[in-house]
Coordinates of C-alpha atoms and ligand atoms in Angstrom, one line a residue:
X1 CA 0.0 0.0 0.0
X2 CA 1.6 3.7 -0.9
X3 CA 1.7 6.0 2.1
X4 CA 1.8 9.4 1.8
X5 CA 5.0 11.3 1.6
X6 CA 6.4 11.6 5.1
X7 CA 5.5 14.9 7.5
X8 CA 2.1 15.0 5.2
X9 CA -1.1 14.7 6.5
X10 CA -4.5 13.7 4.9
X11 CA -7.6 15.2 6.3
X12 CA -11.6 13.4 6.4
X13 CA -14.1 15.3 5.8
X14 CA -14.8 16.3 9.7
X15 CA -11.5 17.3 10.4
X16 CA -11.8 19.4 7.0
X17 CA -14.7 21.1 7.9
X18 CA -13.1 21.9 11.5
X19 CA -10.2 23.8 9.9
X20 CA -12.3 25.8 7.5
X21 CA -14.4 27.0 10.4
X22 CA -11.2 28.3 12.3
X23 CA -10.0 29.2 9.2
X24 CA -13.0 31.5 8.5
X25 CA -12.8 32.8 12.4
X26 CA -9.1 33.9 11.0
X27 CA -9.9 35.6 8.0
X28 CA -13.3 37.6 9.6
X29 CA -11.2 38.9 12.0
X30 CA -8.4 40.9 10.2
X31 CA -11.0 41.8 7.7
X32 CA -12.4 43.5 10.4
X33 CA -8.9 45.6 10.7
X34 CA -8.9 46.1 6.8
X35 CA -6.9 43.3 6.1
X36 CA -7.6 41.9 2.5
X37 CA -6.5 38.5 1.1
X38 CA -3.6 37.9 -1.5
X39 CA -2.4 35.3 -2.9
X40 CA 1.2 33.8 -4.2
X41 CA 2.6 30.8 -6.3
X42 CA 3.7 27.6 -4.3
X43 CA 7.0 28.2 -5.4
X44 CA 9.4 30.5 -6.4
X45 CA 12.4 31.3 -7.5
X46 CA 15.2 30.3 -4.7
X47 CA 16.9 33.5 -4.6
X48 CA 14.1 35.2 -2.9
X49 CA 14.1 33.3 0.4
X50 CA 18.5 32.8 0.0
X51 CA 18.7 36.7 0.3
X52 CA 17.9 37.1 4.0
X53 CA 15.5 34.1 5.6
X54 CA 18.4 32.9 7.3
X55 CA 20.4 29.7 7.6
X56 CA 18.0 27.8 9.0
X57 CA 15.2 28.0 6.9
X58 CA 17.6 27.7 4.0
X59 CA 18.0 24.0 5.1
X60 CA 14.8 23.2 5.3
X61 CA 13.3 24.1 2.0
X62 CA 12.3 21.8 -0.9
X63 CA 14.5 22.7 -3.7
X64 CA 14.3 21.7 -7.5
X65 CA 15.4 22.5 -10.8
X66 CA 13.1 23.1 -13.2
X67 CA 13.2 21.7 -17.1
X68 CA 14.6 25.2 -17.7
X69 CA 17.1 24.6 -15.4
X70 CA 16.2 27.3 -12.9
X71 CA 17.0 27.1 -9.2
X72 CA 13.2 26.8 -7.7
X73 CA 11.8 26.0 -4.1
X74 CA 8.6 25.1 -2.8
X75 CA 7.9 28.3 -0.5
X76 CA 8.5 27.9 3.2
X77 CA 7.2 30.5 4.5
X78 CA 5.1 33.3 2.7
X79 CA 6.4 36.8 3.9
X80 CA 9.1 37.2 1.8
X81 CA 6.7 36.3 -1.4
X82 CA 4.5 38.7 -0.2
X83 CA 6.8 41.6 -0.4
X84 CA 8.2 40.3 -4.2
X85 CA 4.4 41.0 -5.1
X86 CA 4.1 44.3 -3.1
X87 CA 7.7 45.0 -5.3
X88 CA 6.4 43.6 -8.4
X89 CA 2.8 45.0 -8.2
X90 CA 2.0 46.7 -5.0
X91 CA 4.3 50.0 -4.8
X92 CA 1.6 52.2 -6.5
X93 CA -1.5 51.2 -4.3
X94 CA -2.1 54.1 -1.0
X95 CA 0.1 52.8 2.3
X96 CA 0.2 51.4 4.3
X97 CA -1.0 48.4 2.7
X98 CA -3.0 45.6 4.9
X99 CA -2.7 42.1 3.3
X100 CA -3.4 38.4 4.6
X101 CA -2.7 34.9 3.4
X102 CA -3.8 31.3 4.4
X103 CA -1.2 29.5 2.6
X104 CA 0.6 25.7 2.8
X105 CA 4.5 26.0 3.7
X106 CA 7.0 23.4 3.2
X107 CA 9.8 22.7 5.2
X108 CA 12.0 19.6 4.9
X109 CA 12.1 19.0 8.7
X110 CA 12.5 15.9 11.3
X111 CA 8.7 15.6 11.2
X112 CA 6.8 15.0 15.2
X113 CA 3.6 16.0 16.4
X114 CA 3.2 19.9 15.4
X115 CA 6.0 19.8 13.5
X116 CA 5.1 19.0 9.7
X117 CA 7.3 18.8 6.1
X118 CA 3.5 20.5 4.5
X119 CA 2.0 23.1 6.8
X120 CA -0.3 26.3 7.0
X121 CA -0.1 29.7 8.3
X122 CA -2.3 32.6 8.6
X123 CA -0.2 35.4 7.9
X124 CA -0.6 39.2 7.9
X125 CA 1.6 41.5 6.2
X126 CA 1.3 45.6 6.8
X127 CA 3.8 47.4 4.7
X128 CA 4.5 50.6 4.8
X129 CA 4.3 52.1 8.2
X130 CA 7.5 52.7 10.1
X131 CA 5.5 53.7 13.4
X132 CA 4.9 52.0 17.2
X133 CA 1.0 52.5 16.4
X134 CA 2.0 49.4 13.5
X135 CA 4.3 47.9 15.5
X136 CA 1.4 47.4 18.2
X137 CA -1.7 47.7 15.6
X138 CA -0.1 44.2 14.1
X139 CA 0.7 42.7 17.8
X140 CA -2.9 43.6 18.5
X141 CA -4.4 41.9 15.2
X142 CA -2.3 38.7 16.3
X143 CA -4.4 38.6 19.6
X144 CA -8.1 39.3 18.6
X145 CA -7.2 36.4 15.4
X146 CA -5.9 33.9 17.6
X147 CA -8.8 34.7 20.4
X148 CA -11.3 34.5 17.3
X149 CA -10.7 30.9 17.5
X150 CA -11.1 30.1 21.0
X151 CA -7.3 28.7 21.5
X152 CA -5.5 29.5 25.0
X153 CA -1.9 31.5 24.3
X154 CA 0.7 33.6 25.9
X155 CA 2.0 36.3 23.6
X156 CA 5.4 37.7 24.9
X157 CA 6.0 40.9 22.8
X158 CA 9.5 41.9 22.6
X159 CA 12.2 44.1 20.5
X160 CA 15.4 43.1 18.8
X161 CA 17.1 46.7 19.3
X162 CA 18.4 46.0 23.3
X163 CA 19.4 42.3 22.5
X164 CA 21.5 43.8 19.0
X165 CA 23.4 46.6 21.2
X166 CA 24.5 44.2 23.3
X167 CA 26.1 42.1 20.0
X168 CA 26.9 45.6 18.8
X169 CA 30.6 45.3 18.1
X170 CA 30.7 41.1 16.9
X171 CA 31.0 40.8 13.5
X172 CA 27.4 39.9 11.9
X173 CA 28.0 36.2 11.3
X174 CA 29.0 35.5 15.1
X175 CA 25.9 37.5 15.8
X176 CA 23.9 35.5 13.7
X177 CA 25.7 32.4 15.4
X178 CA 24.6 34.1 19.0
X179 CA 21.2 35.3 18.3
X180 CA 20.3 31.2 16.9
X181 CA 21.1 30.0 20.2
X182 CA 19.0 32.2 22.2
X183 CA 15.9 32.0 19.2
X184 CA 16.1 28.0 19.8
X185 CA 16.8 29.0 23.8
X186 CA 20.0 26.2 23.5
X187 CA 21.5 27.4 26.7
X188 CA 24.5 24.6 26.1
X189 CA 25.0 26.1 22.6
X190 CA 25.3 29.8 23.9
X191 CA 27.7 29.3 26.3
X192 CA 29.8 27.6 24.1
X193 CA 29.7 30.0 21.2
X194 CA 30.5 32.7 23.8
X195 CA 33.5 30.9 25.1
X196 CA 34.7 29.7 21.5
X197 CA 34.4 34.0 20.4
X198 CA 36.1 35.2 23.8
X199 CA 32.6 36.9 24.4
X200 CA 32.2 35.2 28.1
X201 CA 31.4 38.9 29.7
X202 CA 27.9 38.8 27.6
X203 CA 26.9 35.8 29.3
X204 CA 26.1 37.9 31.8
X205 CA 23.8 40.9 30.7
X206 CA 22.4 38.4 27.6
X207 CA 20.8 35.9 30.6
X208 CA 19.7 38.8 32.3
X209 CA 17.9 40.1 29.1
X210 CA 16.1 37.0 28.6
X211 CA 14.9 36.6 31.9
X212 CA 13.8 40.5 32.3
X213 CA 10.0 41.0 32.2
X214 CA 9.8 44.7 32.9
X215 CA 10.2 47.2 29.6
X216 CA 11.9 49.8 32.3
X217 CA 15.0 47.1 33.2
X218 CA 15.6 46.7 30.1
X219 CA 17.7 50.1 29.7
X220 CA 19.0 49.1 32.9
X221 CA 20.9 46.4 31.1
X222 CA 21.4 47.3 27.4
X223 CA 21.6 50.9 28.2
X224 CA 19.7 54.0 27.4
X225 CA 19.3 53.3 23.4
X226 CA 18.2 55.6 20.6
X227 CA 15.1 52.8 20.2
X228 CA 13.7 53.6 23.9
X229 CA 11.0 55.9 23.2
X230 CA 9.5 53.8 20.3
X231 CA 9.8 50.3 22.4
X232 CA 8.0 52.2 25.5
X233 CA 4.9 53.6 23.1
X234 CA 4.6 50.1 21.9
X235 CA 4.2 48.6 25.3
X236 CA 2.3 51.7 26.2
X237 CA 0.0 51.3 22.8
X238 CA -0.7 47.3 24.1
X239 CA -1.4 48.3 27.7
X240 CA -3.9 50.7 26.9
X241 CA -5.7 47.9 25.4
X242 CA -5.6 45.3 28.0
X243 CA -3.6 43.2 25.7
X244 CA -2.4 39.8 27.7
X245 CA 1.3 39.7 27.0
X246 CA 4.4 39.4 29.2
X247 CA 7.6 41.6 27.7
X248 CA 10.5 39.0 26.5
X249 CA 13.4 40.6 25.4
X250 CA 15.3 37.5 25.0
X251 CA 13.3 36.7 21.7
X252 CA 15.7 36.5 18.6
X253 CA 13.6 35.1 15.9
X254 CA 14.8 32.3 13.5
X255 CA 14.1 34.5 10.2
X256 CA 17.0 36.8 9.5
X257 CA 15.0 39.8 8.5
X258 CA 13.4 41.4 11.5
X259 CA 14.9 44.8 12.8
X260 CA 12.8 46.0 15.5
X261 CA 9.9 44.8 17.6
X262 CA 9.1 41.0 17.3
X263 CA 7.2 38.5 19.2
X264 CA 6.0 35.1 19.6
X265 CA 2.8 33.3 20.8
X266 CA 2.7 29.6 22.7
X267 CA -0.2 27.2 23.0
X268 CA -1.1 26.7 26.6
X269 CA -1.7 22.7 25.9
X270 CA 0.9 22.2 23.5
X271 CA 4.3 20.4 24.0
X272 CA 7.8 20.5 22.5
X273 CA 5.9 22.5 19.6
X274 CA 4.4 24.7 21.2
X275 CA 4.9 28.1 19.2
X276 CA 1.7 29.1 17.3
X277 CA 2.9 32.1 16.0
X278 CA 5.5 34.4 15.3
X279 CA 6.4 38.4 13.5
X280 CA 7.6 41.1 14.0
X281 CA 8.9 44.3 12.2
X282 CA 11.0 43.7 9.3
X283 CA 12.3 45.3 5.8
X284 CA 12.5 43.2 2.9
X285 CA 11.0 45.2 -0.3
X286 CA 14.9 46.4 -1.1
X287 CA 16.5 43.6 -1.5
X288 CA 13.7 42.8 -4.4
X289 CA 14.0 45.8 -6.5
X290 CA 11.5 48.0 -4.2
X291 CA 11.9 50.8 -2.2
X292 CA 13.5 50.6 2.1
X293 CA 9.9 50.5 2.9
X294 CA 9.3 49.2 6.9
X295 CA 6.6 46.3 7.3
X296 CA 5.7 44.0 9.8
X297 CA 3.8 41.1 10.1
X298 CA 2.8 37.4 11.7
X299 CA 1.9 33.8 10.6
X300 CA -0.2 31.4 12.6
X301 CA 1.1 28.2 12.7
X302 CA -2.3 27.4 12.1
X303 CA -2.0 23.6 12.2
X304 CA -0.8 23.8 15.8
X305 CA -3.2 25.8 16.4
X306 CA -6.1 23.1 15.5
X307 CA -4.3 20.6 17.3
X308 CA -4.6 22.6 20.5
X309 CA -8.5 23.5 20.2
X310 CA -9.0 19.8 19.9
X311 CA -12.1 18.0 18.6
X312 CA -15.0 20.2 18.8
X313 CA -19.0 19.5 17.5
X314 CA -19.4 20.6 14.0
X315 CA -23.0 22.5 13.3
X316 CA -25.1 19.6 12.5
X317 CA -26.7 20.8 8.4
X318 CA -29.4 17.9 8.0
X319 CA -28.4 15.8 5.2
X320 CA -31.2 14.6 2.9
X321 CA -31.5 10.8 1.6
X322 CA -33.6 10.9 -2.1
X323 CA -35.2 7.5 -2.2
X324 CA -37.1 6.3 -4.9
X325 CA -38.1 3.7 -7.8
X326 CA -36.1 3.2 -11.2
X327 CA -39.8 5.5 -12.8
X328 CA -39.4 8.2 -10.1
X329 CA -35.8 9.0 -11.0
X330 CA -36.5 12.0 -12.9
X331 CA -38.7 13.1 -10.2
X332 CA -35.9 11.9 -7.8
X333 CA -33.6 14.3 -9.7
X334 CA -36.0 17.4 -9.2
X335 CA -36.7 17.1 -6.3
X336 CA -33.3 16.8 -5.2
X337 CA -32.6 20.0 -7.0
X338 CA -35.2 21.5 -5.3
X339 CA -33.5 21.2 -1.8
X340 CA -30.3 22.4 -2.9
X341 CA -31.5 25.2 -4.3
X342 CA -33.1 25.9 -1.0
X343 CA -29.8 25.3 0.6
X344 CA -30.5 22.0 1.8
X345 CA -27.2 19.2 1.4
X346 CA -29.2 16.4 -0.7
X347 CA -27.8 13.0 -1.9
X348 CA -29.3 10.6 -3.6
X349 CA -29.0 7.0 -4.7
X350 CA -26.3 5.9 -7.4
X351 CA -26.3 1.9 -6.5
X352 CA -29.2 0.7 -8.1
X353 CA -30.2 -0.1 -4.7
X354 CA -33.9 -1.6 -3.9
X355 CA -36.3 0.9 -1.9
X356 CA -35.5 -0.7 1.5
X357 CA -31.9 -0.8 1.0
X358 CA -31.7 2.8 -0.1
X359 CA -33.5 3.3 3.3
X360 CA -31.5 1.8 5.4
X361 CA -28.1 3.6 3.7
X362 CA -29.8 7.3 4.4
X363 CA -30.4 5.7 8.1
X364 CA -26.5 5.5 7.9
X365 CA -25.6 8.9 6.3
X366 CA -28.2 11.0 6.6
X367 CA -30.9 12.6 8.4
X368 CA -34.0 12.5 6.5
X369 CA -35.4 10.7 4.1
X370 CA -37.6 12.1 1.2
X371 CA -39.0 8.7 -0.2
X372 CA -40.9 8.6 -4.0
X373 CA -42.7 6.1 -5.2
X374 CA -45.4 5.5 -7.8
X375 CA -47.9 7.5 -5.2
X376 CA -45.9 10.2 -4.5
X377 CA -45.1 11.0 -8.1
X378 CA -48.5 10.8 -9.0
X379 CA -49.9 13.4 -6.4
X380 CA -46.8 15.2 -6.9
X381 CA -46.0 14.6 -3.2
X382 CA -43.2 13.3 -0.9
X383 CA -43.0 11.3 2.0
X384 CA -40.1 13.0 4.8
X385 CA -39.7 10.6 7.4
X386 CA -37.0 11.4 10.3
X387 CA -34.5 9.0 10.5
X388 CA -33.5 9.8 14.1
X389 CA -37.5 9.4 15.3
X390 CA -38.6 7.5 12.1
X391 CA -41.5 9.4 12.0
X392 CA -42.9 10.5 8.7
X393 CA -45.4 11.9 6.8
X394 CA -46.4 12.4 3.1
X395 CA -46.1 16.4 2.2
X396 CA -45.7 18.9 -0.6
X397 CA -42.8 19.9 -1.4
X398 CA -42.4 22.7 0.0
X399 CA -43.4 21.9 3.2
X400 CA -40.8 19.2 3.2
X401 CA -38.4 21.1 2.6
X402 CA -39.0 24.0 4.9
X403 CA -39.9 21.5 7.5
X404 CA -35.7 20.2 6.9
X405 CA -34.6 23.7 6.6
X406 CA -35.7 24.7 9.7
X407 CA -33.6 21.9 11.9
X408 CA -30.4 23.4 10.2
X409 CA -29.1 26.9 9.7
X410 CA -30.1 26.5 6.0
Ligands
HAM1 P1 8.0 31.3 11.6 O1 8.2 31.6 13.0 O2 9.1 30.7 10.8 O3 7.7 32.8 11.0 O4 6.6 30.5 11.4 C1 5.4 31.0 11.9 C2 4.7 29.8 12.5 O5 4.5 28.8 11.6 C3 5.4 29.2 13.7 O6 5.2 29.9 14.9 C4 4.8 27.8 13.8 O7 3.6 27.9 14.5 C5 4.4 27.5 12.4 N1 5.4 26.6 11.8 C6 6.7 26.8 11.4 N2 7.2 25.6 11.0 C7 6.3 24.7 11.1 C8 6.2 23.2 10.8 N3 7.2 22.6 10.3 N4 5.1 22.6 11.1 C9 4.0 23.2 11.6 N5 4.0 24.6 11.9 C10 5.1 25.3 11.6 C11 7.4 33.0 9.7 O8 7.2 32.1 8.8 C12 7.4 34.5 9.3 N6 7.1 34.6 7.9 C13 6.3 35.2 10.1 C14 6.2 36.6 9.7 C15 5.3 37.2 8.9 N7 7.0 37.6 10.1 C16 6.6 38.7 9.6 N8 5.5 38.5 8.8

């Protein structure tokens, strides 16, 4: 028997319409900030996620030639897409500009639960505005989308600009090197790194960074930096707002592109995968051709995100069983059409199956039955019957169908 391709999932038909419904909660809620949908290709060319993802991503992706021989990858993460269209087609449109996704990532990672090689996010991506009102206008999006779908988070907010003064004078590569360790929280790793550089005396004031959880220590330790005003307004911004977050300085990001505020949001119920979203403020547009134009953004890792809400009842739509002779199949067909068209899901036999078998399989999938027989199609009737109290009665149409309508939210 084939299996699918490893760190793939396949999803029924209940588990499908679970996503789509948290899915929709998703995208009504940043419509509701002026967030519109867009829309890019699975892959692209390398190039655009080489330039400044970072290493680690870099690793992960799913790279091919093409039978033009171009270097292509499957797209592991969509921001940097996103801003290749804002380079290619957006620059003209009014700023800033407020655009969402729901796409599927791939990453070519050691797959375990949460951790997939074909994912999803829920991303947003506001380019264009270089103030703390969008540095907390996206951080407060983040919250009211992943409250829209009932999930239980912690959202530590943070910002890169205390955490890059201390790593002021390395050269960027042993930056990058430092700044991994403390994004994966490899406490091991750090200390190593900072003993192989000679940088021991930044064990120190980096620990103390990550631990702090007050905005007004953080100058204590990195010192009274140009970006204090701005990283106070956002916090001031959020807290005006009752937004639930802890400060977390000691937040690095994996992605390489983020150069001011950034933050991350954890599952309450999840395990070693945990992390259900991350952004941040970030410039990108230049490196494609565009203009040094400031964005920031999120993505929802929105299969964790399922997984931690859990099995939940689906809206039961009543599901109509057509029943009827070989002569009423025309009729069978009409009338089937008429329920849809009244919004009504409506199936109807394709097995050559005898009357009481055709019964008994509607008893199986479906809620009513709407039975015709030589009778019925004579006195241009139907007979519902209830499959969960087997009652039933011979009706018009109409009635019938209003009379399943009105046990669903057709
Ligand atoms: P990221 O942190 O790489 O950020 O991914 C965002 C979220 O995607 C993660 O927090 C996690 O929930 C989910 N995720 C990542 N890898 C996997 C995986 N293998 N399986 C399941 N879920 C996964 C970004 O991708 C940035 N583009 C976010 C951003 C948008 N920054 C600014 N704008």
């Amino acid at each position: 028997m084939l299996q699918k391709p490893r760190g793939t999932r396949d999803f029924l038909p209940d588990e499908m319409e679970r996503r789509r419904l948290i899915e929709r909660r998703m995208r009504e809620a940043a419509r509701r900030w002026g967030y519109r949908e867009v829309s890019t290709p699975d892959f692209e060319h390398l190039e655009l996620f080489t330039m400044k993802s970072g290493e680690g991503i870099i690793q992960e992706m799913y790279v091919f030639e093409d039978k033009g021989g171009r270097q292509m990858t499957l797209r592991p993460e969509v921001t940097a897409a996103v801003l290749r269209m804002y380079v290619n087609e957006g620059k003209v449109l009014p700023k800033p500009i407020r655009w969402c996704y729901f796409a599927d990532c791939f990453r070519y990672e050691r797959p375990q639960k949460g951790r997939y090689r074909q994912f999803w996010q829920f991303g947003v991506e506001l380019i264009g505005a270089d103030t703390p009102s969008a540095d907390a206008e996206v951080v407060m999006l983040a919250d009211d989308v992943l409250r829209s779908t009932g999930v239980a988070f912690d959202l530590h907010v943070g910002h890169l600009a205390p955490m890059k003064h201390l790593l002021a004078d390395l050269a960027p590569g042993d930056q990058r090197a430092i700044m991994a360790c403390l994004d994966k929280h490899d406490t091991a790793g750090l200390e190593a790194a900072l003993v192989e550089k000679n940088l021991t005396h930044l064990a120190e004031p980096l620990a103390a960074l990550s631990k702090c959880r007050n905005v007004s220590e953080v100058f204590e330790i990195a010192g009274d930096i140009p970006e204090r005003a701005r990283i106070e307004e956002i916090f001031s911004l959020l807290d005006s707002q009752d937004i639930d977050y802890r400060p977390d300085f000691g937040i690095a990001r994996g992605l390489d592109y983020y150069t001011g505020m950034v933050f991350e949001g954890f599952a309450k119920n999840l395990g070693a995968e945990n992390q259900i979203i991350g952004g941040g403020a970030y410039r990108l547009a230049h490196l494609f051709g565009g203009d040094d134009v400031a964005s920031s953004g999120f993505a929802i890792g929105f299969d964790r995100v399922v997984v931690s809400i859990g099995d939940f009842p689906l809206v039961d739509e009543p599901i109509v069983g057509i029943v009827c002779t070989p002569e009423a199949r025309a009729r069978a067909l009409d009338v089937a059409r008429a329920f849809r068209g009244a919004g009504v899901r409506a199936e109807i036999d394709l097995m050559q199956r005898g009357m009481g078998a055709q019964v008994s399989h509607a008893a199986k999938t479906a809620d009513f039955a709407v039975i015709l027989g030589k009778r019925e199609v004579e006195a241009g009737t139907v007979t519902l019957r209830d499959l969960h109290s087997g009652k039933q009665q011979e009706r018009s149409l109409e009635d019938a169908i209003a009379e399943v309508a009105r046990h669903g939210s057709c």
